[in-house]
Tab-separated table of C-alpha atoms in Angstrom:
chain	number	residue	atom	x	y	z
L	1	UNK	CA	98.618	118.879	94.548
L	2	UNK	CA	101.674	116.427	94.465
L	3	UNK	CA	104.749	117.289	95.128
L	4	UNK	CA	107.207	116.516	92.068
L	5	UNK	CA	108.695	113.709	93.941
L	6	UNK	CA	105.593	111.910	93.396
L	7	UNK	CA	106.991	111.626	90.297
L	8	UNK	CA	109.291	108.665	91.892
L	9	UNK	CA	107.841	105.286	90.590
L	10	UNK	CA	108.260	102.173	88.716
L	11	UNK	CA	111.843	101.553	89.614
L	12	UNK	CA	114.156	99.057	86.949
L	13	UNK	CA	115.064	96.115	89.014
L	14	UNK	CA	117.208	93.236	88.815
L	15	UNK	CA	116.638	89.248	89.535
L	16	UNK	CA	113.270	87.957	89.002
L	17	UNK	CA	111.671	91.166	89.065
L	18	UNK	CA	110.946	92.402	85.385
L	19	UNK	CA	110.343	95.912	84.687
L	20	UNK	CA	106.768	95.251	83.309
L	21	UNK	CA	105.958	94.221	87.449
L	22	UNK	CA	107.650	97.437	88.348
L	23	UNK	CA	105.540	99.606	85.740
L	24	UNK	CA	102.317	97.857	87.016
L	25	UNK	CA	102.521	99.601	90.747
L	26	UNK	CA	102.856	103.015	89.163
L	27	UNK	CA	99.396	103.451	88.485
L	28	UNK	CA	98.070	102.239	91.349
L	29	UNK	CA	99.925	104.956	93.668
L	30	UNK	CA	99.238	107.740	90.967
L	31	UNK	CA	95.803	107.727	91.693
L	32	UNK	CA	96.637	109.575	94.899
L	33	UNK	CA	97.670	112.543	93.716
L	34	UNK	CA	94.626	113.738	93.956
L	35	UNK	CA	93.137	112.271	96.883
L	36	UNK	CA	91.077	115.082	99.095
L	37	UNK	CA	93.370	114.951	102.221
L	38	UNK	CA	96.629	116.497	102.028
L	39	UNK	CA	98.258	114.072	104.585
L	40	UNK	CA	99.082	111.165	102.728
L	41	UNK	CA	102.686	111.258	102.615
L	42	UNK	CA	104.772	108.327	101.191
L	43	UNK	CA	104.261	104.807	99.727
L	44	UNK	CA	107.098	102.248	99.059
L	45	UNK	CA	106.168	99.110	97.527
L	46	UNK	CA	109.201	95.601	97.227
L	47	UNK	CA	108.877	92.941	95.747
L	48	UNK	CA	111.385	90.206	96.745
L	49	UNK	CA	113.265	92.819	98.338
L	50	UNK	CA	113.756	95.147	95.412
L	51	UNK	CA	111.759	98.348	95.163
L	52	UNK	CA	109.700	98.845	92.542
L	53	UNK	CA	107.515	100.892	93.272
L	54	UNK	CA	107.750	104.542	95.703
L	55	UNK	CA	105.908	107.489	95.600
L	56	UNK	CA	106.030	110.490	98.224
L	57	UNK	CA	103.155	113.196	98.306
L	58	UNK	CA	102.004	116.590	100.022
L	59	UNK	CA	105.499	117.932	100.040
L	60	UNK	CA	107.149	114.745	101.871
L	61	UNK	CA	110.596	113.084	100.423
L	62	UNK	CA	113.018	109.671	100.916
L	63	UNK	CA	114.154	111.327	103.864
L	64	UNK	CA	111.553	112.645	105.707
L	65	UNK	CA	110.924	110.850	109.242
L	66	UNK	CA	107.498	109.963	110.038
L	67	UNK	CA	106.241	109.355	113.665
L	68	UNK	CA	104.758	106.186	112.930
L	69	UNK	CA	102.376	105.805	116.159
L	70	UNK	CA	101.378	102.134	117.089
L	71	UNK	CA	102.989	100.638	114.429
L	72	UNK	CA	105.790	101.196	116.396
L	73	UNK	CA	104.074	98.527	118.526
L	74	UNK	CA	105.247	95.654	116.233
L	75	UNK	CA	109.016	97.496	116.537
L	76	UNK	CA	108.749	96.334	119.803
L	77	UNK	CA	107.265	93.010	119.464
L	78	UNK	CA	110.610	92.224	117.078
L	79	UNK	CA	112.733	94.020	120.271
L	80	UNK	CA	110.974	91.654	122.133
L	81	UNK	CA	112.137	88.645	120.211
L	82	UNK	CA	115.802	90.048	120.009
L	83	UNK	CA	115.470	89.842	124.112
L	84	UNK	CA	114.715	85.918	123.545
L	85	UNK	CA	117.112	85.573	121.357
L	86	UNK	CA	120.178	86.881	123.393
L	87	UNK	CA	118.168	84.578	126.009
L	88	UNK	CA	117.746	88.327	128.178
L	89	UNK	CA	114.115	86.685	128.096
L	90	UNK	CA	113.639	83.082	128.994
L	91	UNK	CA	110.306	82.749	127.773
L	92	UNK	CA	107.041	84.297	127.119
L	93	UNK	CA	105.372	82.378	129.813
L	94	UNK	CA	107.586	84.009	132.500
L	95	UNK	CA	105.737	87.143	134.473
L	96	UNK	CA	106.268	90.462	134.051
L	97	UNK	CA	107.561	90.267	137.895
L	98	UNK	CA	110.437	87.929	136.255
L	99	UNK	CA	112.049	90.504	134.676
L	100	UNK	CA	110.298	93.931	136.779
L	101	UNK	CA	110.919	92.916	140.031
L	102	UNK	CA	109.064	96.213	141.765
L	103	UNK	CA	106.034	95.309	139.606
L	104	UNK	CA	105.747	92.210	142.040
L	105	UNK	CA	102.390	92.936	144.215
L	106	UNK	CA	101.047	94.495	141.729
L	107	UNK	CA	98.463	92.998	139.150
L	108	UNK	CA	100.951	93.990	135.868
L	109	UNK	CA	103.455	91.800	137.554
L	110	UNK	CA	101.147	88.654	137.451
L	111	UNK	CA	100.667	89.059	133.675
L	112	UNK	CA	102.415	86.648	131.434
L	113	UNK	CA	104.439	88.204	129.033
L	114	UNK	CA	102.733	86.240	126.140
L	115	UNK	CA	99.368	88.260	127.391
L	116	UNK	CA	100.898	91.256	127.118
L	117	UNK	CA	102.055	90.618	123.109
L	118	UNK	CA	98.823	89.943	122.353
L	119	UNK	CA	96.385	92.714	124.307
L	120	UNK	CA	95.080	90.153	126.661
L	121	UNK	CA	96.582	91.198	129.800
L	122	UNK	CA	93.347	91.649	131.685
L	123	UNK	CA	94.328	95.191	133.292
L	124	UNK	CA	91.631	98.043	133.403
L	125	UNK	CA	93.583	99.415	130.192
L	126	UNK	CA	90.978	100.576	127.187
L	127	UNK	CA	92.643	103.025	124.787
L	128	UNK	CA	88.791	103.574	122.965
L	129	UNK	CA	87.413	104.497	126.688
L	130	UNK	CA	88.726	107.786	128.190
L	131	UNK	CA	87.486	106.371	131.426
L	132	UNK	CA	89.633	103.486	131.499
L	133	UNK	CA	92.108	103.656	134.420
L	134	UNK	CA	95.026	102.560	132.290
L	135	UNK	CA	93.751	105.063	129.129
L	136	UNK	CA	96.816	105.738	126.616
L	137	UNK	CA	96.032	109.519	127.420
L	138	UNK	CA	96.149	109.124	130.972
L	139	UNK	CA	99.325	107.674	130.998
L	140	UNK	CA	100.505	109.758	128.633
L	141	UNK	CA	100.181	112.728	131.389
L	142	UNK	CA	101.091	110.858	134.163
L	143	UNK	CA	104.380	112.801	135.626
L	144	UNK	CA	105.932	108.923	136.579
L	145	UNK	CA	105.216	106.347	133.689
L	146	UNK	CA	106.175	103.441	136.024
L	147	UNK	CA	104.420	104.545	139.059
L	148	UNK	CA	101.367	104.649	136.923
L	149	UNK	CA	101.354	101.491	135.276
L	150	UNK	CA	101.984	99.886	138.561
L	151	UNK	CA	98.751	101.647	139.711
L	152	UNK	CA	96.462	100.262	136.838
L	153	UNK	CA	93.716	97.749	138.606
L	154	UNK	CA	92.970	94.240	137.463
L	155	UNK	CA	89.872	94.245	135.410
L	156	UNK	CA	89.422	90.157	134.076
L	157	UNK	CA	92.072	87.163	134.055
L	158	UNK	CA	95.079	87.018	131.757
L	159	UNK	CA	94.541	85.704	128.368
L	160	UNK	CA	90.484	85.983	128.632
L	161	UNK	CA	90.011	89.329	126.928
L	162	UNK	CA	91.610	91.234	123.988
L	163	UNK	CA	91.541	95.292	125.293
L	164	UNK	CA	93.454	97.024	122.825
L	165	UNK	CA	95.480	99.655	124.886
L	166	UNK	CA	99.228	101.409	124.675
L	167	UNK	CA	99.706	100.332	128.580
L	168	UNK	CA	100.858	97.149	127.851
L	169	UNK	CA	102.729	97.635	125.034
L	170	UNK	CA	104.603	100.045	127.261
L	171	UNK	CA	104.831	97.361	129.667
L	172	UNK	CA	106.539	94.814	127.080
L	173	UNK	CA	109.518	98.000	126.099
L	174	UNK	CA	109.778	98.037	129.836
L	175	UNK	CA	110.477	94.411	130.442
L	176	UNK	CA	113.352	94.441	127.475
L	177	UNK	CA	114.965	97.104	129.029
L	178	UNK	CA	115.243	95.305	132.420
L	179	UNK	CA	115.536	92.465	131.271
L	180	UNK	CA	118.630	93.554	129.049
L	181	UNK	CA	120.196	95.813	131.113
L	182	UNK	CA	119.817	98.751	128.039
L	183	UNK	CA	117.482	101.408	126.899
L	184	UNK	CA	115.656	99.844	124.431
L	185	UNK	CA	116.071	102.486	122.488
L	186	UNK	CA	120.095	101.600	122.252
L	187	UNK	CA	119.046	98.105	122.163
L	188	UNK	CA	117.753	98.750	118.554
L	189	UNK	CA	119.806	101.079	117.718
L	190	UNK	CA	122.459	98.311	117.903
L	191	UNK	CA	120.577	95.211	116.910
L	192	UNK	CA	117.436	96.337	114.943
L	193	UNK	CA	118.426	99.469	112.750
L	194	UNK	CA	122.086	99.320	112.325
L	195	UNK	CA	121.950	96.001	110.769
L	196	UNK	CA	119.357	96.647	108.597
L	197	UNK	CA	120.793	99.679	107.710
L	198	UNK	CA	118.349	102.345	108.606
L	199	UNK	CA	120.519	105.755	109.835
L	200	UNK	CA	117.365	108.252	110.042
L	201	UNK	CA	115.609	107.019	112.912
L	202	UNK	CA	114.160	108.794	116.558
L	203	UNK	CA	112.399	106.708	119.301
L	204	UNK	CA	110.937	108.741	122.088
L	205	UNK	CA	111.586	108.344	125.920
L	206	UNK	CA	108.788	109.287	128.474
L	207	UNK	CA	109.305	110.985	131.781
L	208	UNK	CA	110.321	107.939	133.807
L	209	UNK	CA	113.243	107.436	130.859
L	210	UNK	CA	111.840	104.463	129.191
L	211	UNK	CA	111.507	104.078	125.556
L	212	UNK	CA	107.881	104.236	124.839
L	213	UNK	CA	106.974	100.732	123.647
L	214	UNK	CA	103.780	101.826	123.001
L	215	UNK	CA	104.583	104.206	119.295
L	216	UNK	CA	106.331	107.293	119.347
L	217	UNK	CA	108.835	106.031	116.853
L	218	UNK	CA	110.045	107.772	113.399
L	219	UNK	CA	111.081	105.924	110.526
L	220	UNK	CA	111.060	107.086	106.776
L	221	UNK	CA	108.911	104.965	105.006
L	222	UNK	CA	111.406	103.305	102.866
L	223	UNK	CA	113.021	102.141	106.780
L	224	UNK	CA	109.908	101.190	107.383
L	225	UNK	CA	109.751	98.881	104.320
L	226	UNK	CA	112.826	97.779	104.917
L	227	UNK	CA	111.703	96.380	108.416
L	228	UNK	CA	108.574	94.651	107.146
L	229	UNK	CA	111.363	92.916	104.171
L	230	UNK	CA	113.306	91.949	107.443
L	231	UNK	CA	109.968	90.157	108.467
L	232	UNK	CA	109.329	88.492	105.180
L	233	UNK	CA	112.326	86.705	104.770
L	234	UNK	CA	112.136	85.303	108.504
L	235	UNK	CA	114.290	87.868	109.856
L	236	UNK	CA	117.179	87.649	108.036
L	237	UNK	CA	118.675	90.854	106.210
L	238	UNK	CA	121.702	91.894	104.795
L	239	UNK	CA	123.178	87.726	105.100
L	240	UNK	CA	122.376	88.589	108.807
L	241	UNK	CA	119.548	86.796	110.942
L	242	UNK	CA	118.593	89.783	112.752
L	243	UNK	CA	115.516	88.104	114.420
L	244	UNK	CA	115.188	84.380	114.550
L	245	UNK	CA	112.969	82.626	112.233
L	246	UNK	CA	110.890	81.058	114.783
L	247	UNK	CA	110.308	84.228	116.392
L	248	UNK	CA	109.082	85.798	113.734
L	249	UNK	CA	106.628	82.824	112.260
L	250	UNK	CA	105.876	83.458	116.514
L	251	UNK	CA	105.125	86.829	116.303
L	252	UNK	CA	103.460	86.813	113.243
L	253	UNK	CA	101.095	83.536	113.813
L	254	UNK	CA	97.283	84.342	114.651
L	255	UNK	CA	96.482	84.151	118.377
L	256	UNK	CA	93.513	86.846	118.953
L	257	UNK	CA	90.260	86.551	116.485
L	258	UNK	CA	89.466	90.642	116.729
L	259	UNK	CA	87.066	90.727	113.759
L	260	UNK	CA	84.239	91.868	116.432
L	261	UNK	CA	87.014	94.806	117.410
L	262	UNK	CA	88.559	95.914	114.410
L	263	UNK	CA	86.655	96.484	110.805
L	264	UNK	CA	90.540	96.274	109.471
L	265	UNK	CA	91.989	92.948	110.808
L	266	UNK	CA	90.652	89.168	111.726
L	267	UNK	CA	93.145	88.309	114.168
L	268	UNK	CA	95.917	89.702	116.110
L	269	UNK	CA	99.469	87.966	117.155
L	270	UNK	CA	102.305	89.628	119.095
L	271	UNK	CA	101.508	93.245	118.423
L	272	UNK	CA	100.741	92.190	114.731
L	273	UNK	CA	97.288	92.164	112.724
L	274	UNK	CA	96.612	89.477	110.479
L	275	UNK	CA	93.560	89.714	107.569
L	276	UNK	CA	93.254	87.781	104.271
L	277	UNK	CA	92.163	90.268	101.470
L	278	UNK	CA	89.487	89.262	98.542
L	279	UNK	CA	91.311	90.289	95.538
L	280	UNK	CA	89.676	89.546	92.636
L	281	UNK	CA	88.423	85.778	94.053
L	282	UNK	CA	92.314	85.563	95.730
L	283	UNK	CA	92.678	85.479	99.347
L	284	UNK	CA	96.088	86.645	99.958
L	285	UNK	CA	96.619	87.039	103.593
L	286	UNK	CA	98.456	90.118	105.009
L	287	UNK	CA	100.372	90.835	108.527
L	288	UNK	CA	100.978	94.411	109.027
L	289	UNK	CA	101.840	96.714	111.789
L	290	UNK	CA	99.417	99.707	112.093
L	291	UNK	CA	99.415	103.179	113.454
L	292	UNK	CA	97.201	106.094	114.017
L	293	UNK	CA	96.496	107.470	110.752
L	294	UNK	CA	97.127	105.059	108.624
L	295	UNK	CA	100.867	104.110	109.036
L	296	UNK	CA	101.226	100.722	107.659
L	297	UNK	CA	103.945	97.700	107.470
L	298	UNK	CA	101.849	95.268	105.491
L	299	UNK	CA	103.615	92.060	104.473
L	300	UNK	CA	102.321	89.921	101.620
L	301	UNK	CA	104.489	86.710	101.519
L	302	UNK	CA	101.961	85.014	98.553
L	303	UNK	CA	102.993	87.679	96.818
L	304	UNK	CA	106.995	88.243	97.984
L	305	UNK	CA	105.786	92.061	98.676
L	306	UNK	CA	105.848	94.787	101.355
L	307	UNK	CA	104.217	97.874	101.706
L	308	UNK	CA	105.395	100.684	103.524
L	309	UNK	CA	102.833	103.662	104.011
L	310	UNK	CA	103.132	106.857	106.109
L	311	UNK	CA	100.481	109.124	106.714
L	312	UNK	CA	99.576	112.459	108.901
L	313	UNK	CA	96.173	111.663	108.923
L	314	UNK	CA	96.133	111.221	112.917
L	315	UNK	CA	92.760	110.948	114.572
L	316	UNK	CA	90.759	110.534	111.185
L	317	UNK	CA	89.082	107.543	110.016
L	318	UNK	CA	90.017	108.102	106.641
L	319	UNK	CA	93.541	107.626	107.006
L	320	UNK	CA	93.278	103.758	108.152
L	321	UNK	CA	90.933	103.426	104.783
L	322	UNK	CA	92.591	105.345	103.058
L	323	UNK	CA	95.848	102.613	103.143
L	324	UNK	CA	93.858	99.724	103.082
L	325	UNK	CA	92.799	101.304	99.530
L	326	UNK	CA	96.400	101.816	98.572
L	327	UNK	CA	97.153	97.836	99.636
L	328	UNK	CA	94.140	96.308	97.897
L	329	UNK	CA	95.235	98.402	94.651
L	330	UNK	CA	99.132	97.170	94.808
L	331	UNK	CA	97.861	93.837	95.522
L	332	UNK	CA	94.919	94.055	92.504
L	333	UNK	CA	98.478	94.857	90.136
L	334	UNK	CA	100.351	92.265	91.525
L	335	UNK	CA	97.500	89.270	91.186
L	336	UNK	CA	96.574	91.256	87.667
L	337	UNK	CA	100.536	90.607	86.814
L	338	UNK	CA	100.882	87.181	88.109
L	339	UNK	CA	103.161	88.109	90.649
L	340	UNK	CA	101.167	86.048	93.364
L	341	UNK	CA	101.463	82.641	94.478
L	342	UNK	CA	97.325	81.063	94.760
L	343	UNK	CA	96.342	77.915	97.133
């Protein structure tokens, strides 16, 4: 059963947006209400930055934070380019050691940064393989974070070999801290949320006091939305460039083809996914940030939308299909109401 906020929907919006594209979304998330898993909790659909479309479910409201898991991977990948912005960061191509100097000796300080962003960093880290030296899980219970990481072997070279794993996203939150001289935590507290305007936000810390780069972020899904609008319009928000342009077409650009790894995504960037989705005969591609459960960012620039989905479903299969669902229905509405751009 819904809650009654579910009732929240087609939204009247100004500019170009019309009311009839705001009315078209409102099936689309209705049909959820009755879905078989009571963990679906909140959908916000923009369109050119206006919402017109939001629905919350299962007892979950506006204001309800949501820990996000590894979509709080792409948060990081955006701290990340904030660090090469302020020019904390010279470049990508610089070492881990650059920035960590007591990871120096040690094969996570050979990595280049830009193999880190994008999974390839050729450490024995395999989230999927509870074996795997550098296992999420593991570190996880490791009483020292850092003296952990520093302990994960070399398994293949940099850049030959996408391993999906939370080690190194871990790794890239550690470098902006040093790096910057700041939690990174406080980092986007003061340059990430604050300027977009998000108040209800947590971001964990781990034993060794480092922000977990790796997920353990909460957002409401409308801040969540309002992040991936940040990334739609290049970064800018609020008549503020809050990440540069050319860090974000950066982050965003396909570097990884994972279609062999991951039934949801062709390619990967800097801790984003990247798939083009068959609507109807219309490829529209999609970035998106993803999470454990089915926590989505997906941006749709074709079709000047973003869709914002949290979800409780953690360690079910469903809940990643589940919001792919939800997307390819939005999308089906918007193509249906000519709200995206073809060729």
């Amino acid at each position: 059963m819904a809650a009654p906020l579910a009732a929240i929907a087609a939204l009247a919006m100004i500019g170009t947006t019309t009311s009839a594209q705001a009315a078209a979304f409102a099936p689309a998330l209705a049909t959820w209400d009755r879905d078989a898993h009571a963990d679906l909790r909140g959908v916000v659909v923009l369109h050119r930055g206006r919402r017109v479309a939001e629905r919350y479910y299962n007892g979950a409201d506006p204001d309800a934070l949501h820990d996000i898991r590894s979509a709080g991977k792409s948060v990081t990948a955006l701290m990340v380019g904030i660090a090469v912005d302020r020019h904390a960061i010279a470049s990508v191509d610089d070492a881990v050691e650059t920035y960590w100097p007591q990871s120096a000796g040690h094969p996570v300080g050979a990595v280049p940064l830009r193999n880190v962003l994008t999974m390839q960093s050729g450490l024995a880290a395999f989230d999927e393989d509870p074996a795997s030296p550098g296992n999420e899980d593991r570190m996880d219970a490791a009483p020292d974070p850092l003296a952990f990481l520093l302990a994960v072997p070399k398994a293949d070279p940099p850049g030959s070999r996408y391993r999906y794993n939370s080690a190194t996203a871990y790794t890239a939150g550690v470098v902006v801290a040093k790096a910057s001289g700041e939690s990174m935590r406080h980092l986007a507290g003061q340059r990430l949320f604050t300027p977009l305007g998000i108040t209800a936000w947590r971001w964990d810390a781990d034993a060794a006091g480092m922000t977990k780069g790796q997920g353990n972020l909460w957002l409401t899904t409308r801040g969540m939305a309002g992040i991936g609008e940040m990334v739609r319009n290049g970064g800018r928000a609020n008549g503020r460039q809050i990440v540069s342009a050319r860090w974000v077409e950066a982050m965003l650009a396909p570097r990884v083809d994972i279609t062999a790894d991951d039934p949801f995504a062709d390619a990967y960037g800097y801790f984003w996914y990247r798939k083009t989705q068959d609507i109807a005969g219309t490829m529209i591609p999609v970035s998106f940030a993803s999470g454990n459960g089915g926590n989505k960012i997906y941006v749709v620039p074709r079709c000047d939308l973003v869709v914002a989905i949290t979800s409780a479903a953690y360690g079910h299969g469903y809940g990643q299909r589940r919001s792919e669902a939800i997307l390819k229905a939005v999308l089906a509405s918007a193509v249906a109401s000519g709200a995206c751009r073809t060729g």
